[in-house]
Short mmCIF file of the C-alpha atoms (twelve columns), coordinates in Angstrom:
data_MODEL
# 
_entry.id   MODEL 
# 
loop_
_atom_site.group_PDB 
_atom_site.id 
_atom_site.type_symbol 
_atom_site.label_atom_id 
_atom_site.label_alt_id 
_atom_site.label_comp_id 
_atom_site.label_asym_id 
_atom_site.label_seq_id 
_atom_site.Cartn_x 
_atom_site.Cartn_y 
_atom_site.Cartn_z 
_atom_site.pdbx_PDB_model_num 
ATOM 1   C CA . SER A 1   66.480  59.857 131.707 1 
ATOM 2   C CA . ARG A 2   67.277  58.802 128.162 1 
ATOM 3   C CA . GLN A 3   70.967  58.979 128.975 1 
ATOM 4   C CA . ALA A 4   70.650  56.399 131.735 1 
ATOM 5   C CA . ALA A 5   68.160  54.203 129.911 1 
ATOM 6   C CA . GLY A 6   68.748  50.499 129.446 1 
ATOM 7   C CA . SER A 7   68.327  47.327 131.447 1 
ATOM 8   C CA . ALA A 8   69.851  43.890 131.592 1 
ATOM 9   C CA . GLY A 9   69.495  41.664 128.554 1 
ATOM 10  C CA . ALA A 10  71.100  40.518 125.331 1 
ATOM 11  C CA . ARG A 11  70.627  43.972 123.756 1 
ATOM 12  C CA . ASN A 12  71.905  45.820 126.827 1 
ATOM 13  C CA . PRO A 13  74.912  43.950 128.227 1 
ATOM 14  C CA . PHE A 14  76.213  46.946 130.185 1 
ATOM 15  C CA . ASP A 15  74.868  48.818 133.182 1 
ATOM 16  C CA . ARG A 16  75.427  52.368 131.980 1 
ATOM 17  C CA . ARG A 17  74.507  53.906 135.351 1 
ATOM 18  C CA . LEU A 18  77.233  51.814 136.957 1 
ATOM 19  C CA . LYS A 19  79.730  52.743 134.225 1 
ATOM 20  C CA . ARG A 20  79.069  56.424 134.914 1 
ATOM 21  C CA . LYS A 21  79.664  55.860 138.649 1 
ATOM 22  C CA . GLN A 22  82.853  53.890 137.908 1 
ATOM 23  C CA . LYS A 23  84.272  56.632 135.672 1 
ATOM 24  C CA . ASN A 24  83.331  59.356 138.144 1 
ATOM 25  C CA . TRP A 25  84.966  57.391 140.973 1 
ATOM 26  C CA . ALA A 26  88.133  56.713 138.937 1 
ATOM 27  C CA . ALA A 27  88.510  60.378 137.988 1 
ATOM 28  C CA . LEU A 28  88.648  61.411 141.652 1 
ATOM 29  C CA . GLN A 29  91.285  58.911 142.755 1 
ATOM 30  C CA . PRO A 30  94.486  60.544 144.095 1 
ATOM 31  C CA . GLU A 31  96.719  59.027 141.410 1 
ATOM 32  C CA . ALA A 32  94.159  58.385 138.669 1 
ATOM 33  C CA . ALA A 33  96.690  58.980 135.878 1 
ATOM 34  C CA . LYS A 34  98.741  55.941 136.965 1 
ATOM 35  C CA . CYS A 35  96.010  53.629 135.657 1 
ATOM 36  C CA . ASP A 36  95.498  55.572 132.427 1 
ATOM 37  C CA . TYR A 37  98.606  54.396 130.590 1 
ATOM 38  C CA . LEU A 38  96.628  52.697 127.805 1 
ATOM 39  C CA . ARG A 39  94.377  55.688 127.255 1 
ATOM 40  C CA . GLU A 40  97.514  57.845 127.189 1 
ATOM 41  C CA . GLU A 41  99.375  55.518 124.808 1 
ATOM 42  C CA . VAL A 42  96.765  54.918 122.109 1 
ATOM 43  C CA . PRO A 43  96.196  58.589 121.124 1 
ATOM 44  C CA . ARG A 44  99.896  59.365 120.699 1 
ATOM 45  C CA . ALA A 45  100.866 56.215 118.810 1 
ATOM 46  C CA . PRO A 46  101.719 57.019 115.154 1 
ATOM 47  C CA . GLY A 47  99.000  56.233 112.686 1 
ATOM 48  C CA . ARG A 48  96.332  55.890 115.360 1 
ATOM 49  C CA . ALA A 49  93.760  58.254 116.849 1 
ATOM 50  C CA . GLY A 50  94.708  61.592 118.365 1 
ATOM 51  C CA . SER A 51  98.163  62.786 117.350 1 
ATOM 52  C CA . GLY A 52  98.074  60.046 114.737 1 
ATOM 53  C CA . LEU A 53  95.707  62.187 112.658 1 
ATOM 54  C CA . ALA A 54  98.465  63.320 110.337 1 
ATOM 55  C CA . ALA A 55  100.124 59.925 110.307 1 
ATOM 56  C CA . ALA A 56  96.765  58.345 109.458 1 
ATOM 57  C CA . ALA A 57  96.617  60.206 106.150 1 
ATOM 58  C CA . PRO A 58  98.466  57.474 104.173 1 
ATOM 59  C CA . LEU A 59  95.673  55.081 105.182 1 
ATOM 60  C CA . THR A 60  93.067  57.234 103.433 1 
ATOM 61  C CA . PRO A 61  92.427  57.662 99.693  1 
ATOM 62  C CA . TRP A 62  93.096  61.398 99.863  1 
ATOM 63  C CA . PRO A 63  94.988  63.696 102.274 1 
ATOM 64  C CA . LEU A 64  93.334  64.838 105.469 1 
ATOM 65  C CA . PRO A 65  92.539  68.575 105.582 1 
ATOM 66  C CA . THR A 66  95.228  70.863 106.911 1 
ATOM 67  C CA . ALA A 67  92.979  71.798 109.830 1 
ATOM 68  C CA . PHE A 68  89.536  70.827 111.097 1 
ATOM 69  C CA . PRO A 69  87.487  73.894 112.150 1 
ATOM 70  C CA . LEU A 70  85.352  71.942 114.629 1 
ATOM 71  C CA . ALA A 71  86.028  68.493 116.116 1 
ATOM 72  C CA . LEU A 72  84.253  66.223 118.584 1 
ATOM 73  C CA . ASP A 73  85.905  63.802 121.027 1 
ATOM 74  C CA . VAL A 74  83.410  61.088 121.998 1 
ATOM 75  C CA . GLY A 75  84.156  59.547 125.401 1 
ATOM 76  C CA . SER A 76  86.968  62.021 125.963 1 
ATOM 77  C CA . GLY A 77  87.647  61.235 129.626 1 
ATOM 78  C CA . ARG A 78  90.317  63.570 130.954 1 
ATOM 79  C CA . GLY A 79  91.267  64.734 127.463 1 
ATOM 80  C CA . TYR A 80  93.663  61.997 126.351 1 
ATOM 81  C CA . ILE A 81  93.361  62.979 122.692 1 
ATOM 82  C CA . ALA A 82  93.185  66.753 123.157 1 
ATOM 83  C CA . GLN A 83  96.621  67.001 124.740 1 
ATOM 84  C CA . HIS A 84  98.198  65.657 121.529 1 
ATOM 85  C CA . LEU A 85  96.377  67.994 119.154 1 
ATOM 86  C CA . THR A 86  97.578  71.407 117.970 1 
ATOM 87  C CA . LYS A 87  95.908  74.512 116.594 1 
ATOM 88  C CA . GLU A 88  97.255  73.526 113.194 1 
ATOM 89  C CA . THR A 89  95.208  70.306 113.397 1 
ATOM 90  C CA . VAL A 90  91.993  71.350 115.141 1 
ATOM 91  C CA . GLU A 91  90.694  74.886 115.647 1 
ATOM 92  C CA . LYS A 92  88.065  74.038 118.289 1 
ATOM 93  C CA . LEU A 93  87.263  70.819 120.161 1 
ATOM 94  C CA . ILE A 94  84.106  69.666 121.942 1 
ATOM 95  C CA . GLN A 95  84.757  66.970 124.565 1 
ATOM 96  C CA . VAL A 96  81.907  64.617 125.470 1 
ATOM 97  C CA . ASP A 97  81.855  62.079 128.288 1 
ATOM 98  C CA . ILE A 98  79.260  60.344 130.427 1 
ATOM 99  C CA . ALA A 99  81.199  61.202 133.618 1 
ATOM 100 C CA . GLU A 100 81.176  64.822 134.759 1 
ATOM 101 C CA . ASN A 101 84.139  64.287 137.111 1 
ATOM 102 C CA . ALA A 102 86.337  63.227 134.203 1 
ATOM 103 C CA . LEU A 103 85.479  66.412 132.321 1 
ATOM 104 C CA . LYS A 104 86.285  68.499 135.426 1 
ATOM 105 C CA . CYS A 105 89.784  66.992 135.466 1 
ATOM 106 C CA . THR A 106 90.711  67.504 131.801 1 
ATOM 107 C CA . THR A 107 94.326  68.231 130.970 1 
ATOM 108 C CA . GLU A 108 95.380  71.571 129.512 1 
ATOM 109 C CA . THR A 109 95.587  72.026 125.753 1 
ATOM 110 C CA . GLU A 110 96.364  74.913 123.430 1 
ATOM 111 C CA . ILE A 111 93.098  74.301 121.547 1 
ATOM 112 C CA . PRO A 112 89.895  76.077 122.644 1 
ATOM 113 C CA . THR A 113 87.677  73.378 124.154 1 
ATOM 114 C CA . ALA A 114 84.190  72.964 125.574 1 
ATOM 115 C CA . SER A 115 82.863  70.066 127.672 1 
ATOM 116 C CA . VAL A 116 79.448  68.400 127.440 1 
ATOM 117 C CA . VAL A 117 78.155  65.629 129.725 1 
ATOM 118 C CA . ALA A 118 76.367  63.156 127.447 1 
ATOM 119 C CA . ASP A 119 76.116  59.481 126.601 1 
ATOM 120 C CA . GLU A 120 77.968  58.218 123.527 1 
ATOM 121 C CA . GLU A 121 74.732  56.643 122.295 1 
ATOM 122 C CA . PHE A 122 72.776  59.935 122.501 1 
ATOM 123 C CA . LEU A 123 74.909  62.764 121.132 1 
ATOM 124 C CA . PRO A 124 73.103  66.099 121.757 1 
ATOM 125 C CA . PHE A 125 74.226  67.832 118.559 1 
ATOM 126 C CA . LYS A 126 72.577  68.816 115.291 1 
ATOM 127 C CA . GLU A 127 73.133  66.910 112.079 1 
ATOM 128 C CA . ASP A 128 76.132  67.952 109.933 1 
ATOM 129 C CA . THR A 129 77.899  69.824 112.754 1 
ATOM 130 C CA . PHE A 130 81.485  68.504 112.982 1 
ATOM 131 C CA . ASP A 131 84.340  68.249 110.498 1 
ATOM 132 C CA . LEU A 132 86.037  65.539 112.541 1 
ATOM 133 C CA . VAL A 133 84.947  63.053 115.214 1 
ATOM 134 C CA . VAL A 134 87.491  61.086 117.251 1 
ATOM 135 C CA . SER A 135 87.017  58.469 119.953 1 
ATOM 136 C CA . SER A 136 89.632  56.530 121.884 1 
ATOM 137 C CA . LEU A 137 88.911  53.482 124.076 1 
ATOM 138 C CA . SER A 138 85.356  54.382 125.013 1 
ATOM 139 C CA . LEU A 139 82.946  52.793 122.543 1 
ATOM 140 C CA . HIS A 140 83.459  49.209 123.765 1 
ATOM 141 C CA . TRP A 141 81.265  50.110 126.773 1 
ATOM 142 C CA . VAL A 142 78.164  51.251 124.865 1 
ATOM 143 C CA . ASN A 143 75.119  48.990 124.737 1 
ATOM 144 C CA . ASP A 144 74.169  49.801 121.151 1 
ATOM 145 C CA . LEU A 145 77.337  50.159 119.085 1 
ATOM 146 C CA . PRO A 146 75.472  50.363 115.732 1 
ATOM 147 C CA . LYS A 147 73.437  53.271 117.126 1 
ATOM 148 C CA . ALA A 148 76.563  54.978 118.455 1 
ATOM 149 C CA . PHE A 149 78.140  54.769 114.990 1 
ATOM 150 C CA . ARG A 150 74.942  56.168 113.432 1 
ATOM 151 C CA . GLU A 151 74.982  59.060 115.917 1 
ATOM 152 C CA . ILE A 152 78.605  59.852 115.015 1 
ATOM 153 C CA . HIS A 153 77.831  59.650 111.297 1 
ATOM 154 C CA . GLN A 154 74.830  61.936 111.720 1 
ATOM 155 C CA . VAL A 155 76.703  64.751 113.491 1 
ATOM 156 C CA . LEU A 156 79.523  64.688 110.922 1 
ATOM 157 C CA . LYS A 157 79.418  67.111 108.014 1 
ATOM 158 C CA . PRO A 158 79.507  65.621 104.503 1 
ATOM 159 C CA . ASP A 159 83.156  64.746 103.735 1 
ATOM 160 C CA . GLY A 160 83.809  64.664 107.492 1 
ATOM 161 C CA . VAL A 161 85.934  61.877 108.910 1 
ATOM 162 C CA . PHE A 162 85.654  59.635 111.959 1 
ATOM 163 C CA . ILE A 163 88.875  58.255 113.468 1 
ATOM 164 C CA . GLY A 164 88.473  55.887 116.402 1 
ATOM 165 C CA . ALA A 165 90.087  53.230 118.546 1 
ATOM 166 C CA . MET A 166 88.423  50.640 120.775 1 
ATOM 167 C CA . PHE A 167 89.344  47.455 122.616 1 
ATOM 168 C CA . GLY A 168 89.060  44.241 120.611 1 
ATOM 169 C CA . GLY A 169 87.893  40.714 121.345 1 
ATOM 170 C CA . ASP A 170 91.275  39.257 122.349 1 
ATOM 171 C CA . THR A 171 91.797  41.852 125.100 1 
ATOM 172 C CA . LEU A 172 92.861  40.261 128.422 1 
ATOM 173 C CA . TYR A 173 92.479  36.717 127.087 1 
ATOM 174 C CA . GLU A 174 95.116  35.532 129.581 1 
ATOM 175 C CA . LEU A 175 93.123  36.869 132.521 1 
ATOM 176 C CA . ARG A 176 89.811  35.503 131.266 1 
ATOM 177 C CA . CYS A 177 91.232  32.030 130.718 1 
ATOM 178 C CA . SER A 178 92.965  31.933 134.112 1 
ATOM 179 C CA . LEU A 179 89.862  33.078 136.011 1 
ATOM 180 C CA . GLN A 180 87.585  30.638 134.191 1 
ATOM 181 C CA . LEU A 181 89.874  27.666 134.863 1 
ATOM 182 C CA . ALA A 182 90.264  28.667 138.513 1 
ATOM 183 C CA . GLU A 183 86.509  29.043 139.048 1 
ATOM 184 C CA . LEU A 184 85.780  25.740 137.340 1 
ATOM 185 C CA . GLU A 185 88.312  24.053 139.602 1 
ATOM 186 C CA . ARG A 186 87.296  25.720 142.898 1 
ATOM 187 C CA . GLU A 187 83.604  26.550 142.409 1 
ATOM 188 C CA . GLY A 188 82.350  24.175 139.702 1 
ATOM 189 C CA . GLY A 189 81.410  26.956 137.280 1 
ATOM 190 C CA . PHE A 190 82.435  30.424 136.158 1 
ATOM 191 C CA . SER A 191 81.033  33.905 135.626 1 
ATOM 192 C CA . PRO A 192 82.336  36.677 133.349 1 
ATOM 193 C CA . HIS A 193 84.780  39.046 135.046 1 
ATOM 194 C CA . VAL A 194 85.891  40.900 131.898 1 
ATOM 195 C CA . SER A 195 83.492  42.945 129.788 1 
ATOM 196 C CA . PRO A 196 82.538  41.504 126.366 1 
ATOM 197 C CA . PHE A 197 84.158  42.995 123.252 1 
ATOM 198 C CA . THR A 198 83.254  43.354 119.572 1 
ATOM 199 C CA . ALA A 199 84.860  41.051 116.994 1 
ATOM 200 C CA . VAL A 200 86.935  42.735 114.280 1 
ATOM 201 C CA . SER A 201 84.984  40.830 111.630 1 
ATOM 202 C CA . ASP A 202 81.868  42.783 112.669 1 
ATOM 203 C CA . LEU A 203 83.427  46.231 112.878 1 
ATOM 204 C CA . GLY A 204 83.640  47.100 109.178 1 
ATOM 205 C CA . HIS A 205 80.091  45.876 108.625 1 
ATOM 206 C CA . LEU A 206 78.767  48.011 111.496 1 
ATOM 207 C CA . LEU A 207 80.538  51.126 110.191 1 
ATOM 208 C CA . SER A 208 79.242  50.518 106.678 1 
ATOM 209 C CA . ARG A 209 75.669  50.058 107.909 1 
ATOM 210 C CA . ALA A 210 75.981  53.341 109.806 1 
ATOM 211 C CA . GLY A 211 76.695  55.097 106.481 1 
ATOM 212 C CA . PHE A 212 80.493  55.430 106.501 1 
ATOM 213 C CA . ASN A 213 82.416  54.789 103.301 1 
ATOM 214 C CA . THR A 214 86.069  54.405 102.297 1 
ATOM 215 C CA . LEU A 215 86.681  52.444 105.481 1 
ATOM 216 C CA . THR A 216 89.980  51.442 107.027 1 
ATOM 217 C CA . VAL A 217 89.950  48.952 109.900 1 
ATOM 218 C CA . ASP A 218 93.178  47.689 111.466 1 
ATOM 219 C CA . THR A 219 94.204  45.845 114.619 1 
ATOM 220 C CA . ASP A 220 97.172  46.038 116.936 1 
ATOM 221 C CA . GLU A 221 98.167  44.575 120.290 1 
ATOM 222 C CA . ILE A 222 99.700  46.296 123.285 1 
ATOM 223 C CA . GLN A 223 101.220 44.032 125.917 1 
ATOM 224 C CA . VAL A 224 101.736 45.294 129.460 1 
ATOM 225 C CA . ASN A 225 103.749 43.372 132.050 1 
ATOM 226 C CA . TYR A 226 102.594 43.294 135.676 1 
ATOM 227 C CA . PRO A 227 104.317 41.944 138.815 1 
ATOM 228 C CA . GLY A 228 101.391 39.576 139.326 1 
ATOM 229 C CA . LEU A 229 97.647  38.974 139.045 1 
ATOM 230 C CA . PHE A 230 96.789  41.144 142.061 1 
ATOM 231 C CA . GLU A 231 98.483  44.208 140.547 1 
ATOM 232 C CA . LEU A 232 96.686  43.639 137.238 1 
ATOM 233 C CA . MET A 233 93.287  43.333 138.902 1 
ATOM 234 C CA . THR A 234 93.964  46.418 141.022 1 
ATOM 235 C CA . ASP A 235 94.493  48.463 137.859 1 
ATOM 236 C CA . LEU A 236 91.323  46.996 136.344 1 
ATOM 237 C CA . GLN A 237 89.081  47.493 139.371 1 
ATOM 238 C CA . GLY A 238 85.906  49.407 138.645 1 
ATOM 239 C CA . ASN A 239 85.945  48.570 134.917 1 
ATOM 240 C CA . ASN A 240 83.498  45.693 134.431 1 
ATOM 241 C CA . CYS A 241 79.949  47.044 134.184 1 
ATOM 242 C CA . SER A 242 78.301  43.974 132.629 1 
ATOM 243 C CA . TRP A 243 74.897  43.137 134.092 1 
ATOM 244 C CA . ASN A 244 75.941  39.477 134.501 1 
ATOM 245 C CA . ARG A 245 79.206  40.262 136.306 1 
ATOM 246 C CA . LYS A 246 79.984  38.400 139.536 1 
ATOM 247 C CA . PRO A 247 80.105  40.812 142.506 1 
ATOM 248 C CA . LEU A 248 83.144  39.211 144.154 1 
ATOM 249 C CA . LEU A 249 85.822  36.548 143.822 1 
ATOM 250 C CA . HIS A 250 86.680  34.098 146.586 1 
ATOM 251 C CA . ARG A 251 90.246  34.374 147.863 1 
ATOM 252 C CA . GLU A 252 90.938  30.711 147.053 1 
ATOM 253 C CA . THR A 253 89.801  31.289 143.474 1 
ATOM 254 C CA . ILE A 254 92.036  34.332 143.073 1 
ATOM 255 C CA . LEU A 255 95.049  32.428 144.413 1 
ATOM 256 C CA . ALA A 256 94.322  29.553 142.033 1 
ATOM 257 C CA . ALA A 257 93.923  31.960 139.105 1 
ATOM 258 C CA . SER A 258 97.239  33.607 139.981 1 
ATOM 259 C CA . ALA A 259 99.023  30.240 139.912 1 
ATOM 260 C CA . ILE A 260 97.354  29.268 136.615 1 
ATOM 261 C CA . TYR A 261 98.199  32.632 135.046 1 
ATOM 262 C CA . GLN A 262 101.852 32.300 136.053 1 
ATOM 263 C CA . GLU A 263 102.056 28.701 134.846 1 
ATOM 264 C CA . MET A 264 100.398 29.283 131.467 1 
ATOM 265 C CA . TYR A 265 101.583 32.781 130.521 1 
ATOM 266 C CA . GLY A 266 104.215 33.921 133.036 1 
ATOM 267 C CA . ASN A 267 107.452 35.595 131.931 1 
ATOM 268 C CA . SER A 268 110.853 34.221 132.889 1 
ATOM 269 C CA . ASP A 269 111.406 37.112 135.339 1 
ATOM 270 C CA . GLY A 270 108.263 36.234 137.301 1 
ATOM 271 C CA . SER A 271 106.045 38.937 135.854 1 
ATOM 272 C CA . ILE A 272 102.877 38.239 133.852 1 
ATOM 273 C CA . PRO A 273 101.832 39.743 130.486 1 
ATOM 274 C CA . ALA A 274 98.398  41.210 129.794 1 
ATOM 275 C CA . THR A 275 97.389  41.642 126.160 1 
ATOM 276 C CA . PHE A 276 95.163  44.511 125.024 1 
ATOM 277 C CA . GLN A 277 93.902  44.242 121.456 1 
ATOM 278 C CA . ILE A 278 93.110  47.589 119.831 1 
ATOM 279 C CA . TYR A 279 90.898  48.147 116.792 1 
ATOM 280 C CA . TYR A 280 91.643  51.299 114.783 1 
ATOM 281 C CA . MET A 281 89.081  52.629 112.336 1 
ATOM 282 C CA . ILE A 282 88.711  55.450 109.831 1 
ATOM 283 C CA . GLY A 283 85.464  56.214 108.003 1 
ATOM 284 C CA . TRP A 284 84.224  59.111 105.892 1 
ATOM 285 C CA . LYS A 285 80.783  60.626 105.458 1 
ATOM 286 C CA . PHE A 286 79.816  60.718 101.810 1 
ATOM 287 C CA . HIS A 287 80.259  63.851 99.728  1 
ATOM 288 C CA . GLU A 288 79.977  64.335 95.969  1 
ATOM 289 C CA . SER A 289 83.590  65.516 95.735  1 
ATOM 290 C CA . GLN A 290 84.980  62.225 97.038  1 
ATOM 291 C CA . ALA A 291 86.660  59.790 94.691  1 
ATOM 292 C CA . LYS A 292 84.332  57.129 93.324  1 
ATOM 293 C CA . PRO A 293 85.113  53.595 92.118  1 
ATOM 294 C CA . ALA A 294 85.277  53.140 88.366  1 
ATOM 295 C CA . GLN A 295 82.234  51.698 86.643  1 
ATOM 296 C CA . ARG A 296 82.086  47.935 86.325  1 
ATOM 297 C CA . GLY A 297 83.664  46.768 83.064  1 
ATOM 298 C CA . SER A 298 85.661  49.979 82.494  1 
ATOM 299 C CA . ALA A 299 89.076  48.402 83.185  1 
ATOM 300 C CA . THR A 300 91.590  48.497 80.320  1 
ATOM 301 C CA . VAL A 301 93.985  45.896 81.758  1 
ATOM 302 C CA . SER A 302 93.029  42.358 82.792  1 
ATOM 303 C CA . PHE A 303 94.331  40.422 85.782  1 
ATOM 304 C CA . GLY A 304 96.066  38.147 83.313  1 
ATOM 305 C CA . ASP A 305 98.335  41.032 82.319  1 
ATOM 306 C CA . LEU A 306 99.645  41.567 85.852  1 
ATOM 307 C CA . ALA A 307 102.533 39.187 85.216  1 
ATOM 308 C CA . LYS A 308 103.687 41.542 82.430  1 
ATOM 309 C CA . ILE A 309 103.560 44.672 84.578  1 
ATOM 310 C CA . ASN A 310 107.346 44.990 84.979  1 
ATOM 311 C CA . GLY A 311 107.851 44.841 81.247  1 
ATOM 312 C CA . LEU A 312 105.132 47.402 80.614  1 
ATOM 313 C CA . LEU A 313 106.667 49.797 83.167  1 
ATOM 314 C CA . SER A 314 110.140 49.371 81.688  1 
ATOM 315 C CA . ARG A 315 108.934 50.248 78.189  1 
ATOM 316 C CA . ARG A 316 107.088 53.287 79.556  1 
ATOM 317 C CA . LYS A 317 110.265 54.580 81.248  1 
ATOM 318 C CA . LYS A 318 112.176 54.260 77.958  1 
# 
């Protein structure tokens, strides 16, 4: 099917069939929510996706609407964003995810919702459908991120807004470094054990090429402390769906990586930190009513006058 299309290669780094199986498996685990702390944290953090919709308004050139009649959550999982929304923010929400088990386990919300099983790269909706599209910690697993952004832009109505969050390139750098050093020492080479991520320098360009304007791109880091490497890797199991992933790690390599991790990054209390870099983005679909930049050469004050700004303001107050 088109949803499961894609094979190994530079243009398709991820096995999407495997990612669907991983997400379906994770959703059915007895205590699945215990490993979802990041996906729970990002939507409710002020100024970010989800409940940060209102707080995100200062980052935009004009206020967000009082309410969005119809919104789309791309890669919704168990409804991490929906549980932080209210009827005053969104009137109806469509939740989309590649894993049907995740959608069967969605949390309750006061907003009317509907669930659709679909791939983030192939959104099954008509053009100009949604007033708002949100996505939290899902898009870093798509094979064609530019296409995913174009799909989101296409289903947005003119003057609609996209607010998203995704993992950044420095995510789990401690783990990657420790595993690589351990494999080089014990096995004479190394394979990737953490999925590749997009660089922040590329993100604004990709959004712009997809058609978004008035962009805001920001980064943040969330650091989580774990008792040790084994606990960290237990929480991460079933996440790497790269075609070039190594199927298993030798016990000696894991023990060496644990010692390296502790030596290079360990906390004084014996725990180890894991860094998750988050990219936050806001982009609008063009509409004639939106503010436009002034024409070139229309400025009435030069940069050379900036040093006099305090004096000019003082005289204006008088």
